[in-house]
Coordinates of N, CA, C and O in Angstrom, one line a residue:
X1 N -17.6 34.3 45.4 CA -18.2 35.6 45.4 C -17.1 36.7 45.0 O -16.0 36.6 45.5
X2 N -17.5 37.5 44.1 CA -16.5 38.5 43.6 C -16.4 39.7 44.5 O -17.4 40.2 45.1
X3 N -15.2 40.2 44.6 CA -15.0 41.4 45.4 C -15.4 42.6 44.5 O -15.5 42.5 43.3
X4 N -15.4 43.8 45.2 CA -15.7 45.0 44.4 C -14.6 45.3 43.4 O -14.9 45.8 42.3
X5 N -13.4 45.0 43.7 CA -12.3 45.3 42.8 C -12.4 44.4 41.6 O -12.2 44.8 40.4
X6 N -12.8 43.1 41.8 CA -13.0 42.2 40.6 C -14.1 42.7 39.8 O -14.0 42.6 38.5
X7 N -15.2 43.1 40.4 CA -16.3 43.6 39.6 C -16.0 44.8 38.8 O -16.4 45.0 37.6
X8 N -15.2 45.7 39.4 CA -14.8 47.0 38.7 C -13.9 46.7 37.5 O -14.1 47.2 36.4
X9 N -12.9 45.8 37.7 CA -12.0 45.4 36.6 C -12.8 44.7 35.5 O -12.5 44.9 34.3
X10 N -13.7 43.8 35.9 CA -14.5 43.1 34.9 C -15.3 44.1 34.0 O -15.4 43.9 32.8
X11 N -15.9 45.1 34.7 CA -16.6 46.1 33.9 C -15.7 46.9 33.0 O -16.1 47.1 31.8
X12 N -14.6 47.2 33.4 CA -13.6 48.0 32.6 C -13.2 47.1 31.4 O -13.2 47.6 30.2
X13 N -12.9 45.9 31.6 CA -12.4 45.0 30.5 C -13.6 44.7 29.6 O -13.4 44.7 28.4
X14 N -14.8 44.5 30.1 CA -15.9 44.2 29.3 C -16.2 45.4 28.3 O -16.4 45.1 27.1
X15 N -16.2 46.6 28.8 CA -16.5 47.7 27.9 C -15.5 47.9 26.8 O -15.8 48.2 25.7
X16 N -14.2 47.8 27.2 CA -13.1 48.0 26.2 C -13.0 46.8 25.2 O -12.8 47.0 24.0
X17 N -13.3 45.6 25.6 CA -13.2 44.4 24.7 C -14.3 44.5 23.7 O -14.1 44.2 22.5
X18 N -15.5 44.9 24.1 CA -16.6 45.1 23.1 C -16.2 46.1 22.0 O -16.4 45.8 20.9
X19 N -15.7 47.2 22.4 CA -15.3 48.2 21.5 C -14.1 47.7 20.5 O -14.2 47.9 19.3
X20 N -13.2 47.0 21.1 CA -12.1 46.5 20.3 C -12.5 45.5 19.3 O -12.2 45.5 18.1
X21 N -13.4 44.5 19.7 CA -13.8 43.5 18.8 C -14.8 44.0 17.8 O -14.7 43.6 16.6
X22 N -15.7 44.9 18.1 CA -16.6 45.5 17.1 C -15.9 46.2 16.1 O -16.2 46.1 14.9
X23 N -14.9 47.0 16.5 CA -14.1 47.8 15.5 C -13.3 46.9 14.6 O -13.2 47.1 13.4
X24 N -12.7 45.8 15.2 CA -12.0 44.9 14.4 C -12.9 44.1 13.4 O -12.5 43.9 12.3
X25 N -14.1 43.8 13.8 CA -15.0 43.1 12.9 C -15.4 44.0 11.7 O -15.5 43.6 10.6
X26 N -15.7 45.3 12.0 CA -16.1 46.2 11.0 C -14.9 46.5 10.0 O -15.0 46.4 8.8
X27 N -13.7 46.6 10.5 CA -12.5 46.8 9.7 C -12.2 45.6 8.9 O -11.6 45.6 7.8
X28 N -12.5 44.4 9.5 CA -12.2 43.1 8.8 C -13.3 42.8 7.7 O -13.1 41.7 7.1
X29 N -14.3 43.6 7.6 CA -15.3 43.3 6.5 C -16.5 42.5 7.0 O -17.2 42.0 6.2
X30 N -16.6 42.4 8.3 CA -17.8 41.6 8.8 C -18.9 42.6 9.3 O -19.1 42.7 10.5
X31 N -19.5 43.2 8.3 CA -20.5 44.3 8.7 C -21.7 43.7 9.3 O -22.3 44.4 10.1
X32 N -22.2 42.5 8.9 CA -23.4 42.0 9.4 C -23.3 41.1 10.7 O -24.2 40.5 11.2
X33 N -22.1 41.2 11.3 CA -21.8 40.3 12.4 C -21.8 41.2 13.7 O -21.2 42.2 13.8
X34 N -22.5 40.7 14.7 CA -22.6 41.3 16.0 C -21.9 40.5 17.0 O -22.2 39.3 17.2
X35 N -20.9 41.1 17.7 CA -20.1 40.5 18.7 C -20.4 41.2 20.0 O -20.2 42.4 20.1
X36 N -20.9 40.5 21.0 CA -21.1 41.1 22.3 C -20.4 40.3 23.4 O -20.3 39.1 23.3
X37 N -20.0 41.0 24.4 CA -19.4 40.3 25.6 C -20.5 40.2 26.6 O -20.9 41.1 27.2
X38 N -20.9 38.9 26.9 CA -22.0 38.7 27.8 C -21.5 38.7 29.2 O -22.2 39.1 30.1
X39 N -20.2 38.3 29.5 CA -19.8 38.3 30.9 C -18.2 38.2 30.9 O -17.6 37.7 30.0
X40 N -17.6 38.9 31.8 CA -16.2 38.8 32.1 C -16.0 38.5 33.6 O -16.6 39.2 34.4
X41 N -15.3 37.4 33.8 CA -15.0 37.1 35.2 C -13.5 37.1 35.4 O -12.8 36.5 34.7
X42 N -13.1 37.7 36.5 CA -11.7 37.9 36.8 C -11.4 37.1 38.0 O -12.1 37.1 39.0
X43 N -10.2 36.4 38.0 CA -9.8 35.6 39.2 C -9.5 36.5 40.3 O -9.2 37.7 40.2
X44 N -9.4 35.9 41.5 CA -9.1 36.7 42.7 C -7.8 37.4 42.7 O -7.6 38.5 43.3
X45 N -6.8 36.8 42.1 CA -5.5 37.4 42.0 C -5.3 38.3 40.8 O -4.2 38.8 40.6
X46 N -6.4 38.5 40.1 CA -6.5 39.4 38.9 C -5.5 39.1 37.8 O -5.1 39.9 37.0
X47 N -5.1 37.8 37.7 CA -4.2 37.4 36.6 C -4.9 36.8 35.4 O -4.3 36.8 34.3
X48 N -6.1 36.3 35.5 CA -6.8 35.7 34.4 C -8.2 36.3 34.3 O -8.9 36.5 35.3
X49 N -8.6 36.7 33.1 CA -10.0 37.2 32.8 C -10.6 36.2 31.8 O -10.1 36.1 30.7
X50 N -11.7 35.6 32.2 CA -12.5 34.8 31.3 C -13.5 35.7 30.6 O -14.4 36.2 31.3
X51 N -13.4 35.7 29.3 CA -14.3 36.6 28.5 C -15.3 35.7 27.7 O -14.9 34.9 26.9
X52 N -16.6 35.9 28.0 CA -17.6 35.1 27.3 C -18.2 35.9 26.2 O -18.8 37.0 26.5
X53 N -18.1 35.4 25.0 CA -18.6 36.2 23.8 C -19.9 35.5 23.2 O -20.0 34.3 23.2
X54 N -20.8 36.4 22.8 CA -22.0 36.0 22.1 C -21.9 36.5 20.7 O -21.7 37.8 20.5
X55 N -22.0 35.7 19.7 CA -21.8 36.1 18.3 C -23.0 35.8 17.5 O -23.6 34.7 17.6
X56 N -23.5 36.8 16.8 CA -24.7 36.7 15.9 C -24.4 37.2 14.6 O -23.8 38.2 14.4
X57 N -24.6 36.5 13.5 CA -25.3 35.2 13.4 C -24.4 34.1 13.8 O -23.1 34.2 13.7
X58 N -25.0 33.0 14.3 CA -24.3 31.9 14.9 C -23.5 31.1 14.0 O -22.6 30.3 14.4
X59 N -23.8 31.1 12.7 CA -23.1 30.2 11.7 C -21.6 30.5 11.6 O -20.8 29.6 11.3
X60 N -21.2 31.7 11.8 CA -19.8 32.1 11.7 C -19.1 32.1 13.1 O -17.9 32.5 13.1
X61 N -19.7 31.6 14.1 CA -19.2 31.8 15.5 C -17.9 31.0 15.7 O -16.9 31.6 16.2
X62 N -17.8 29.8 15.2 CA -16.6 29.0 15.5 C -15.4 29.5 14.8 O -14.3 29.6 15.3
X63 N -15.6 30.0 13.5 CA -14.4 30.6 12.8 C -14.0 31.9 13.4 O -12.8 32.1 13.5
X64 N -14.9 32.7 13.8 CA -14.6 33.9 14.4 C -13.9 33.7 15.8 O -13.0 34.5 16.1
X65 N -14.4 32.7 16.5 CA -13.7 32.5 17.8 C -12.3 32.0 17.6 O -11.4 32.4 18.4
X66 N -12.0 31.2 16.6 CA -10.6 30.8 16.3 C -9.8 32.0 16.0 O -8.6 32.1 16.4
X67 N -10.3 33.0 15.2 CA -9.6 34.2 14.8 C -9.3 35.0 16.0 O -8.2 35.6 16.2
X68 N -10.3 35.1 16.9 CA -10.1 35.9 18.1 C -9.1 35.3 19.0 O -8.2 36.0 19.6
X69 N -9.1 34.0 19.2 CA -8.1 33.3 20.0 C -6.7 33.4 19.5 O -5.8 33.6 20.2
X70 N -6.6 33.4 18.1 CA -5.3 33.5 17.5 C -4.7 34.9 17.6 O -3.5 35.2 17.6
X71 N -5.6 35.9 17.7 CA -5.2 37.3 17.8 C -5.2 37.8 19.3 O -5.3 39.0 19.5
X72 N -5.3 36.9 20.2 CA -5.4 37.3 21.6 C -4.2 38.2 22.1 O -4.5 39.2 22.8
X73 N -3.0 38.0 21.7 CA -1.9 39.0 22.1 C -2.2 40.4 21.6 O -1.9 41.4 22.3
X74 N -2.7 40.5 20.4 CA -3.0 41.9 19.8 C -4.1 42.5 20.6 O -4.1 43.7 20.9
X75 N -5.1 41.7 20.9 CA -6.3 42.2 21.7 C -5.8 42.7 23.1 O -6.2 43.7 23.6
X76 N -5.0 41.9 23.7 CA -4.5 42.2 25.0 C -3.6 43.5 25.0 O -3.7 44.3 25.9
X77 N -2.8 43.7 23.9 CA -2.0 44.9 23.7 C -2.9 46.1 23.6 O -2.7 47.1 24.2
X78 N -4.0 46.0 22.7 CA -4.9 47.1 22.6 C -5.6 47.4 23.9 O -5.8 48.6 24.2
X79 N -6.0 46.4 24.6 CA -6.6 46.6 25.9 C -5.7 47.3 26.9 O -6.1 48.2 27.6
X80 N -4.4 46.9 26.9 CA -3.5 47.5 27.8 C -3.3 49.0 27.4 O -3.1 49.8 28.3
X81 N -3.3 49.3 26.1 CA -3.2 50.7 25.7 C -4.4 51.6 26.2 O -4.2 52.7 26.6
X82 N -5.6 51.0 26.2 CA -6.8 51.7 26.6 C -6.9 51.8 28.1 O -7.4 52.8 28.6
X83 N -6.4 50.8 28.9 CA -6.5 50.8 30.3 C -5.2 51.1 31.1 O -5.2 50.8 32.3
X84 N -4.3 51.8 30.4 CA -3.0 52.0 31.1 C -3.1 52.9 32.3 O -2.3 52.8 33.2
X85 N -4.1 53.7 32.3 CA -4.3 54.6 33.5 C -5.2 54.0 34.6 O -5.3 54.6 35.7
X86 N -5.8 52.9 34.3 CA -6.7 52.3 35.2 C -6.2 51.0 35.8 O -6.4 50.7 36.9
X87 N -5.5 50.2 35.0 CA -4.9 48.9 35.4 C -3.4 48.9 35.4 O -2.8 49.4 34.4
X88 N -2.8 48.4 36.4 CA -1.3 48.3 36.4 C -0.9 47.2 35.5 O 0.1 47.3 34.7
X89 N -1.6 46.1 35.5 CA -1.3 44.9 34.7 C -2.5 44.3 34.2 O -3.5 44.1 34.9
X90 N -2.6 44.1 32.9 CA -3.7 43.5 32.2 C -3.7 42.0 32.4 O -2.7 41.4 32.2
X91 N -4.8 41.4 32.8 CA -4.9 40.0 33.0 C -4.8 39.2 31.7 O -5.1 39.8 30.7
X92 N -4.4 38.0 31.8 CA -4.4 37.1 30.6 C -5.9 36.9 30.2 O -6.7 36.6 31.0
X93 N -6.1 37.0 28.9 CA -7.5 36.9 28.4 C -7.7 35.5 27.9 O -7.0 35.0 27.0
X94 N -8.8 34.9 28.4 CA -9.3 33.6 27.9 C -10.7 33.8 27.3 O -11.6 34.2 28.0
X95 N -10.8 33.4 26.0 CA -12.1 33.7 25.3 C -12.9 32.4 25.2 O -12.4 31.3 24.9
X96 N -14.2 32.5 25.5 CA -15.1 31.4 25.5 C -16.4 31.8 24.7 O -16.8 33.0 24.8
X97 N -17.0 30.9 24.0 CA -18.2 31.1 23.3 C -19.4 30.9 24.2 O -19.5 29.9 24.8
X98 N -20.2 32.0 24.4 CA -21.4 31.9 25.3 C -22.6 31.4 24.4 O -23.1 32.1 23.6
X99 N -23.0 30.2 24.7 CA -24.1 29.6 23.9 C -25.4 29.5 24.8 O -26.3 28.7 24.5
X100 N -25.5 30.4 25.7 CA -26.7 30.4 26.6 C -28.0 30.8 25.8 O -29.1 30.3 26.0
X101 N -27.8 31.7 24.8 CA -28.9 32.1 23.9 C -29.5 30.9 23.1 O -30.7 30.7 23.0
X102 N -28.6 30.1 22.6 CA -29.0 28.9 21.9 C -29.7 27.9 22.8 O -30.7 27.3 22.4
X103 N -29.2 27.8 24.0 CA -29.8 26.9 25.0 C -31.3 27.4 25.3 O -32.2 26.5 25.4
X104 N -31.4 28.7 25.5 CA -32.8 29.2 25.8 C -33.7 29.0 24.6 O -34.9 28.7 24.7
X105 N -33.2 29.2 23.4 CA -34.0 29.0 22.2 C -34.4 27.6 22.0 O -35.6 27.3 21.7
X106 N -33.6 26.6 22.3 CA -34.0 25.2 22.3 C -35.0 24.9 23.3 O -36.0 24.1 23.0
X107 N -35.0 25.5 24.5 CA -36.0 25.3 25.5 C -37.3 25.8 25.0 O -38.4 25.2 25.1
X108 N -37.3 27.0 24.4 CA -38.5 27.6 23.9 C -39.1 26.8 22.8 O -40.4 26.6 22.7
X109 N -38.3 26.3 21.9 CA -38.8 25.4 20.8 C -39.5 24.2 21.4 O -40.5 23.8 20.9
X110 N -38.9 23.5 22.4 CA -39.4 22.3 22.9 C -40.7 22.6 23.7 O -41.7 21.8 23.7
X111 N -40.9 23.8 24.3 CA -42.1 24.2 25.0 C -43.2 24.5 24.0 O -44.4 24.3 24.3
X112 N -42.9 25.1 22.8 CA -43.9 25.4 21.8 C -44.2 24.3 20.9 O -45.3 24.3 20.3
X113 N -43.4 23.3 20.8 CA -43.6 22.2 19.9 C -44.5 21.1 20.5 O -45.1 21.3 21.5
X114 N -44.5 20.0 19.8 CA -45.4 18.9 20.2 C -44.8 18.1 21.4 O -45.5 17.4 22.1
X115 N -43.5 18.3 21.7 CA -42.8 17.6 22.7 C -42.7 18.5 24.0 O -41.7 18.6 24.6
X116 N -43.8 19.1 24.4 CA -43.9 19.9 25.6 C -44.0 19.1 26.8 O -45.0 18.4 27.0
X117 N -43.0 19.0 27.7 CA -43.1 18.2 28.9 C -44.1 18.7 29.9 O -44.5 17.9 30.7
X118 N -44.5 19.9 29.8 CA -45.5 20.4 30.8 C -46.8 19.9 30.4 O -47.6 19.5 31.3
X119 N -47.2 19.9 29.2 CA -48.5 19.4 28.8 C -48.6 17.9 28.6 O -49.6 17.2 28.9
X120 N -47.5 17.2 28.2 CA -47.4 15.8 28.0 C -46.5 15.2 29.1 O -45.3 15.1 28.9
X121 N -47.0 14.8 30.2 CA -46.2 14.4 31.3 C -45.5 13.0 31.0 O -44.5 12.7 31.7
X122 N -45.9 12.3 30.0 CA -45.3 11.0 29.7 C -43.9 11.2 29.2 O -43.1 10.2 29.1
X123 N -43.5 12.4 28.7 CA -42.2 12.6 28.2 C -41.1 12.7 29.3 O -40.0 12.5 29.1
X124 N -41.6 13.0 30.5 CA -40.7 13.1 31.7 C -40.4 11.7 32.2 O -41.2 10.8 32.2
X125 N -39.2 11.5 32.7 CA -38.9 10.2 33.4 C -39.7 10.1 34.6 O -39.9 11.0 35.4
X126 N -40.2 8.9 34.8 CA -40.9 8.6 36.1 C -40.0 8.5 37.2 O -38.9 7.9 37.1
X127 N -40.4 9.0 38.4 CA -39.6 8.9 39.6 C -39.8 7.5 40.2 O -41.0 7.1 40.3
X128 N -38.8 6.9 40.6 CA -38.9 5.6 41.2 C -39.1 5.8 42.7 O -38.4 6.5 43.4
X129 N -40.0 5.0 43.2 CA -40.3 5.0 44.7 C -39.4 4.0 45.3 O -39.2 2.9 44.9
X130 N -38.7 4.5 46.4 CA -37.8 3.6 47.0 C -38.4 3.0 48.3 O -39.2 3.5 49.0

């Protein structure tokens, strides 16, 4: 369970990281790419921040994530410049690709398609009686 301080720092980091990454994407020539930060979780000692990114369109996601991870020190420096009056020390940033939207899309496809486990119960594994 997160404390109020962790939630506050997560919110500050999330807002600033979105702005930093969107501006970098536009300046880098990626006009049709949308980068959003779906979640930021900060450890209890405030030393590590896990940043979950959602990238659309998804075909460029892996290349873009590699670029973001390689530029992590620059992103941390920019974040420290923006939050110097709010945070004494900027946590280490760890970036992860958030694929929850793809997971939801696959569930919707399976429910709309012919392999709907709700309508066709034979697709589900039978429970064994002990």
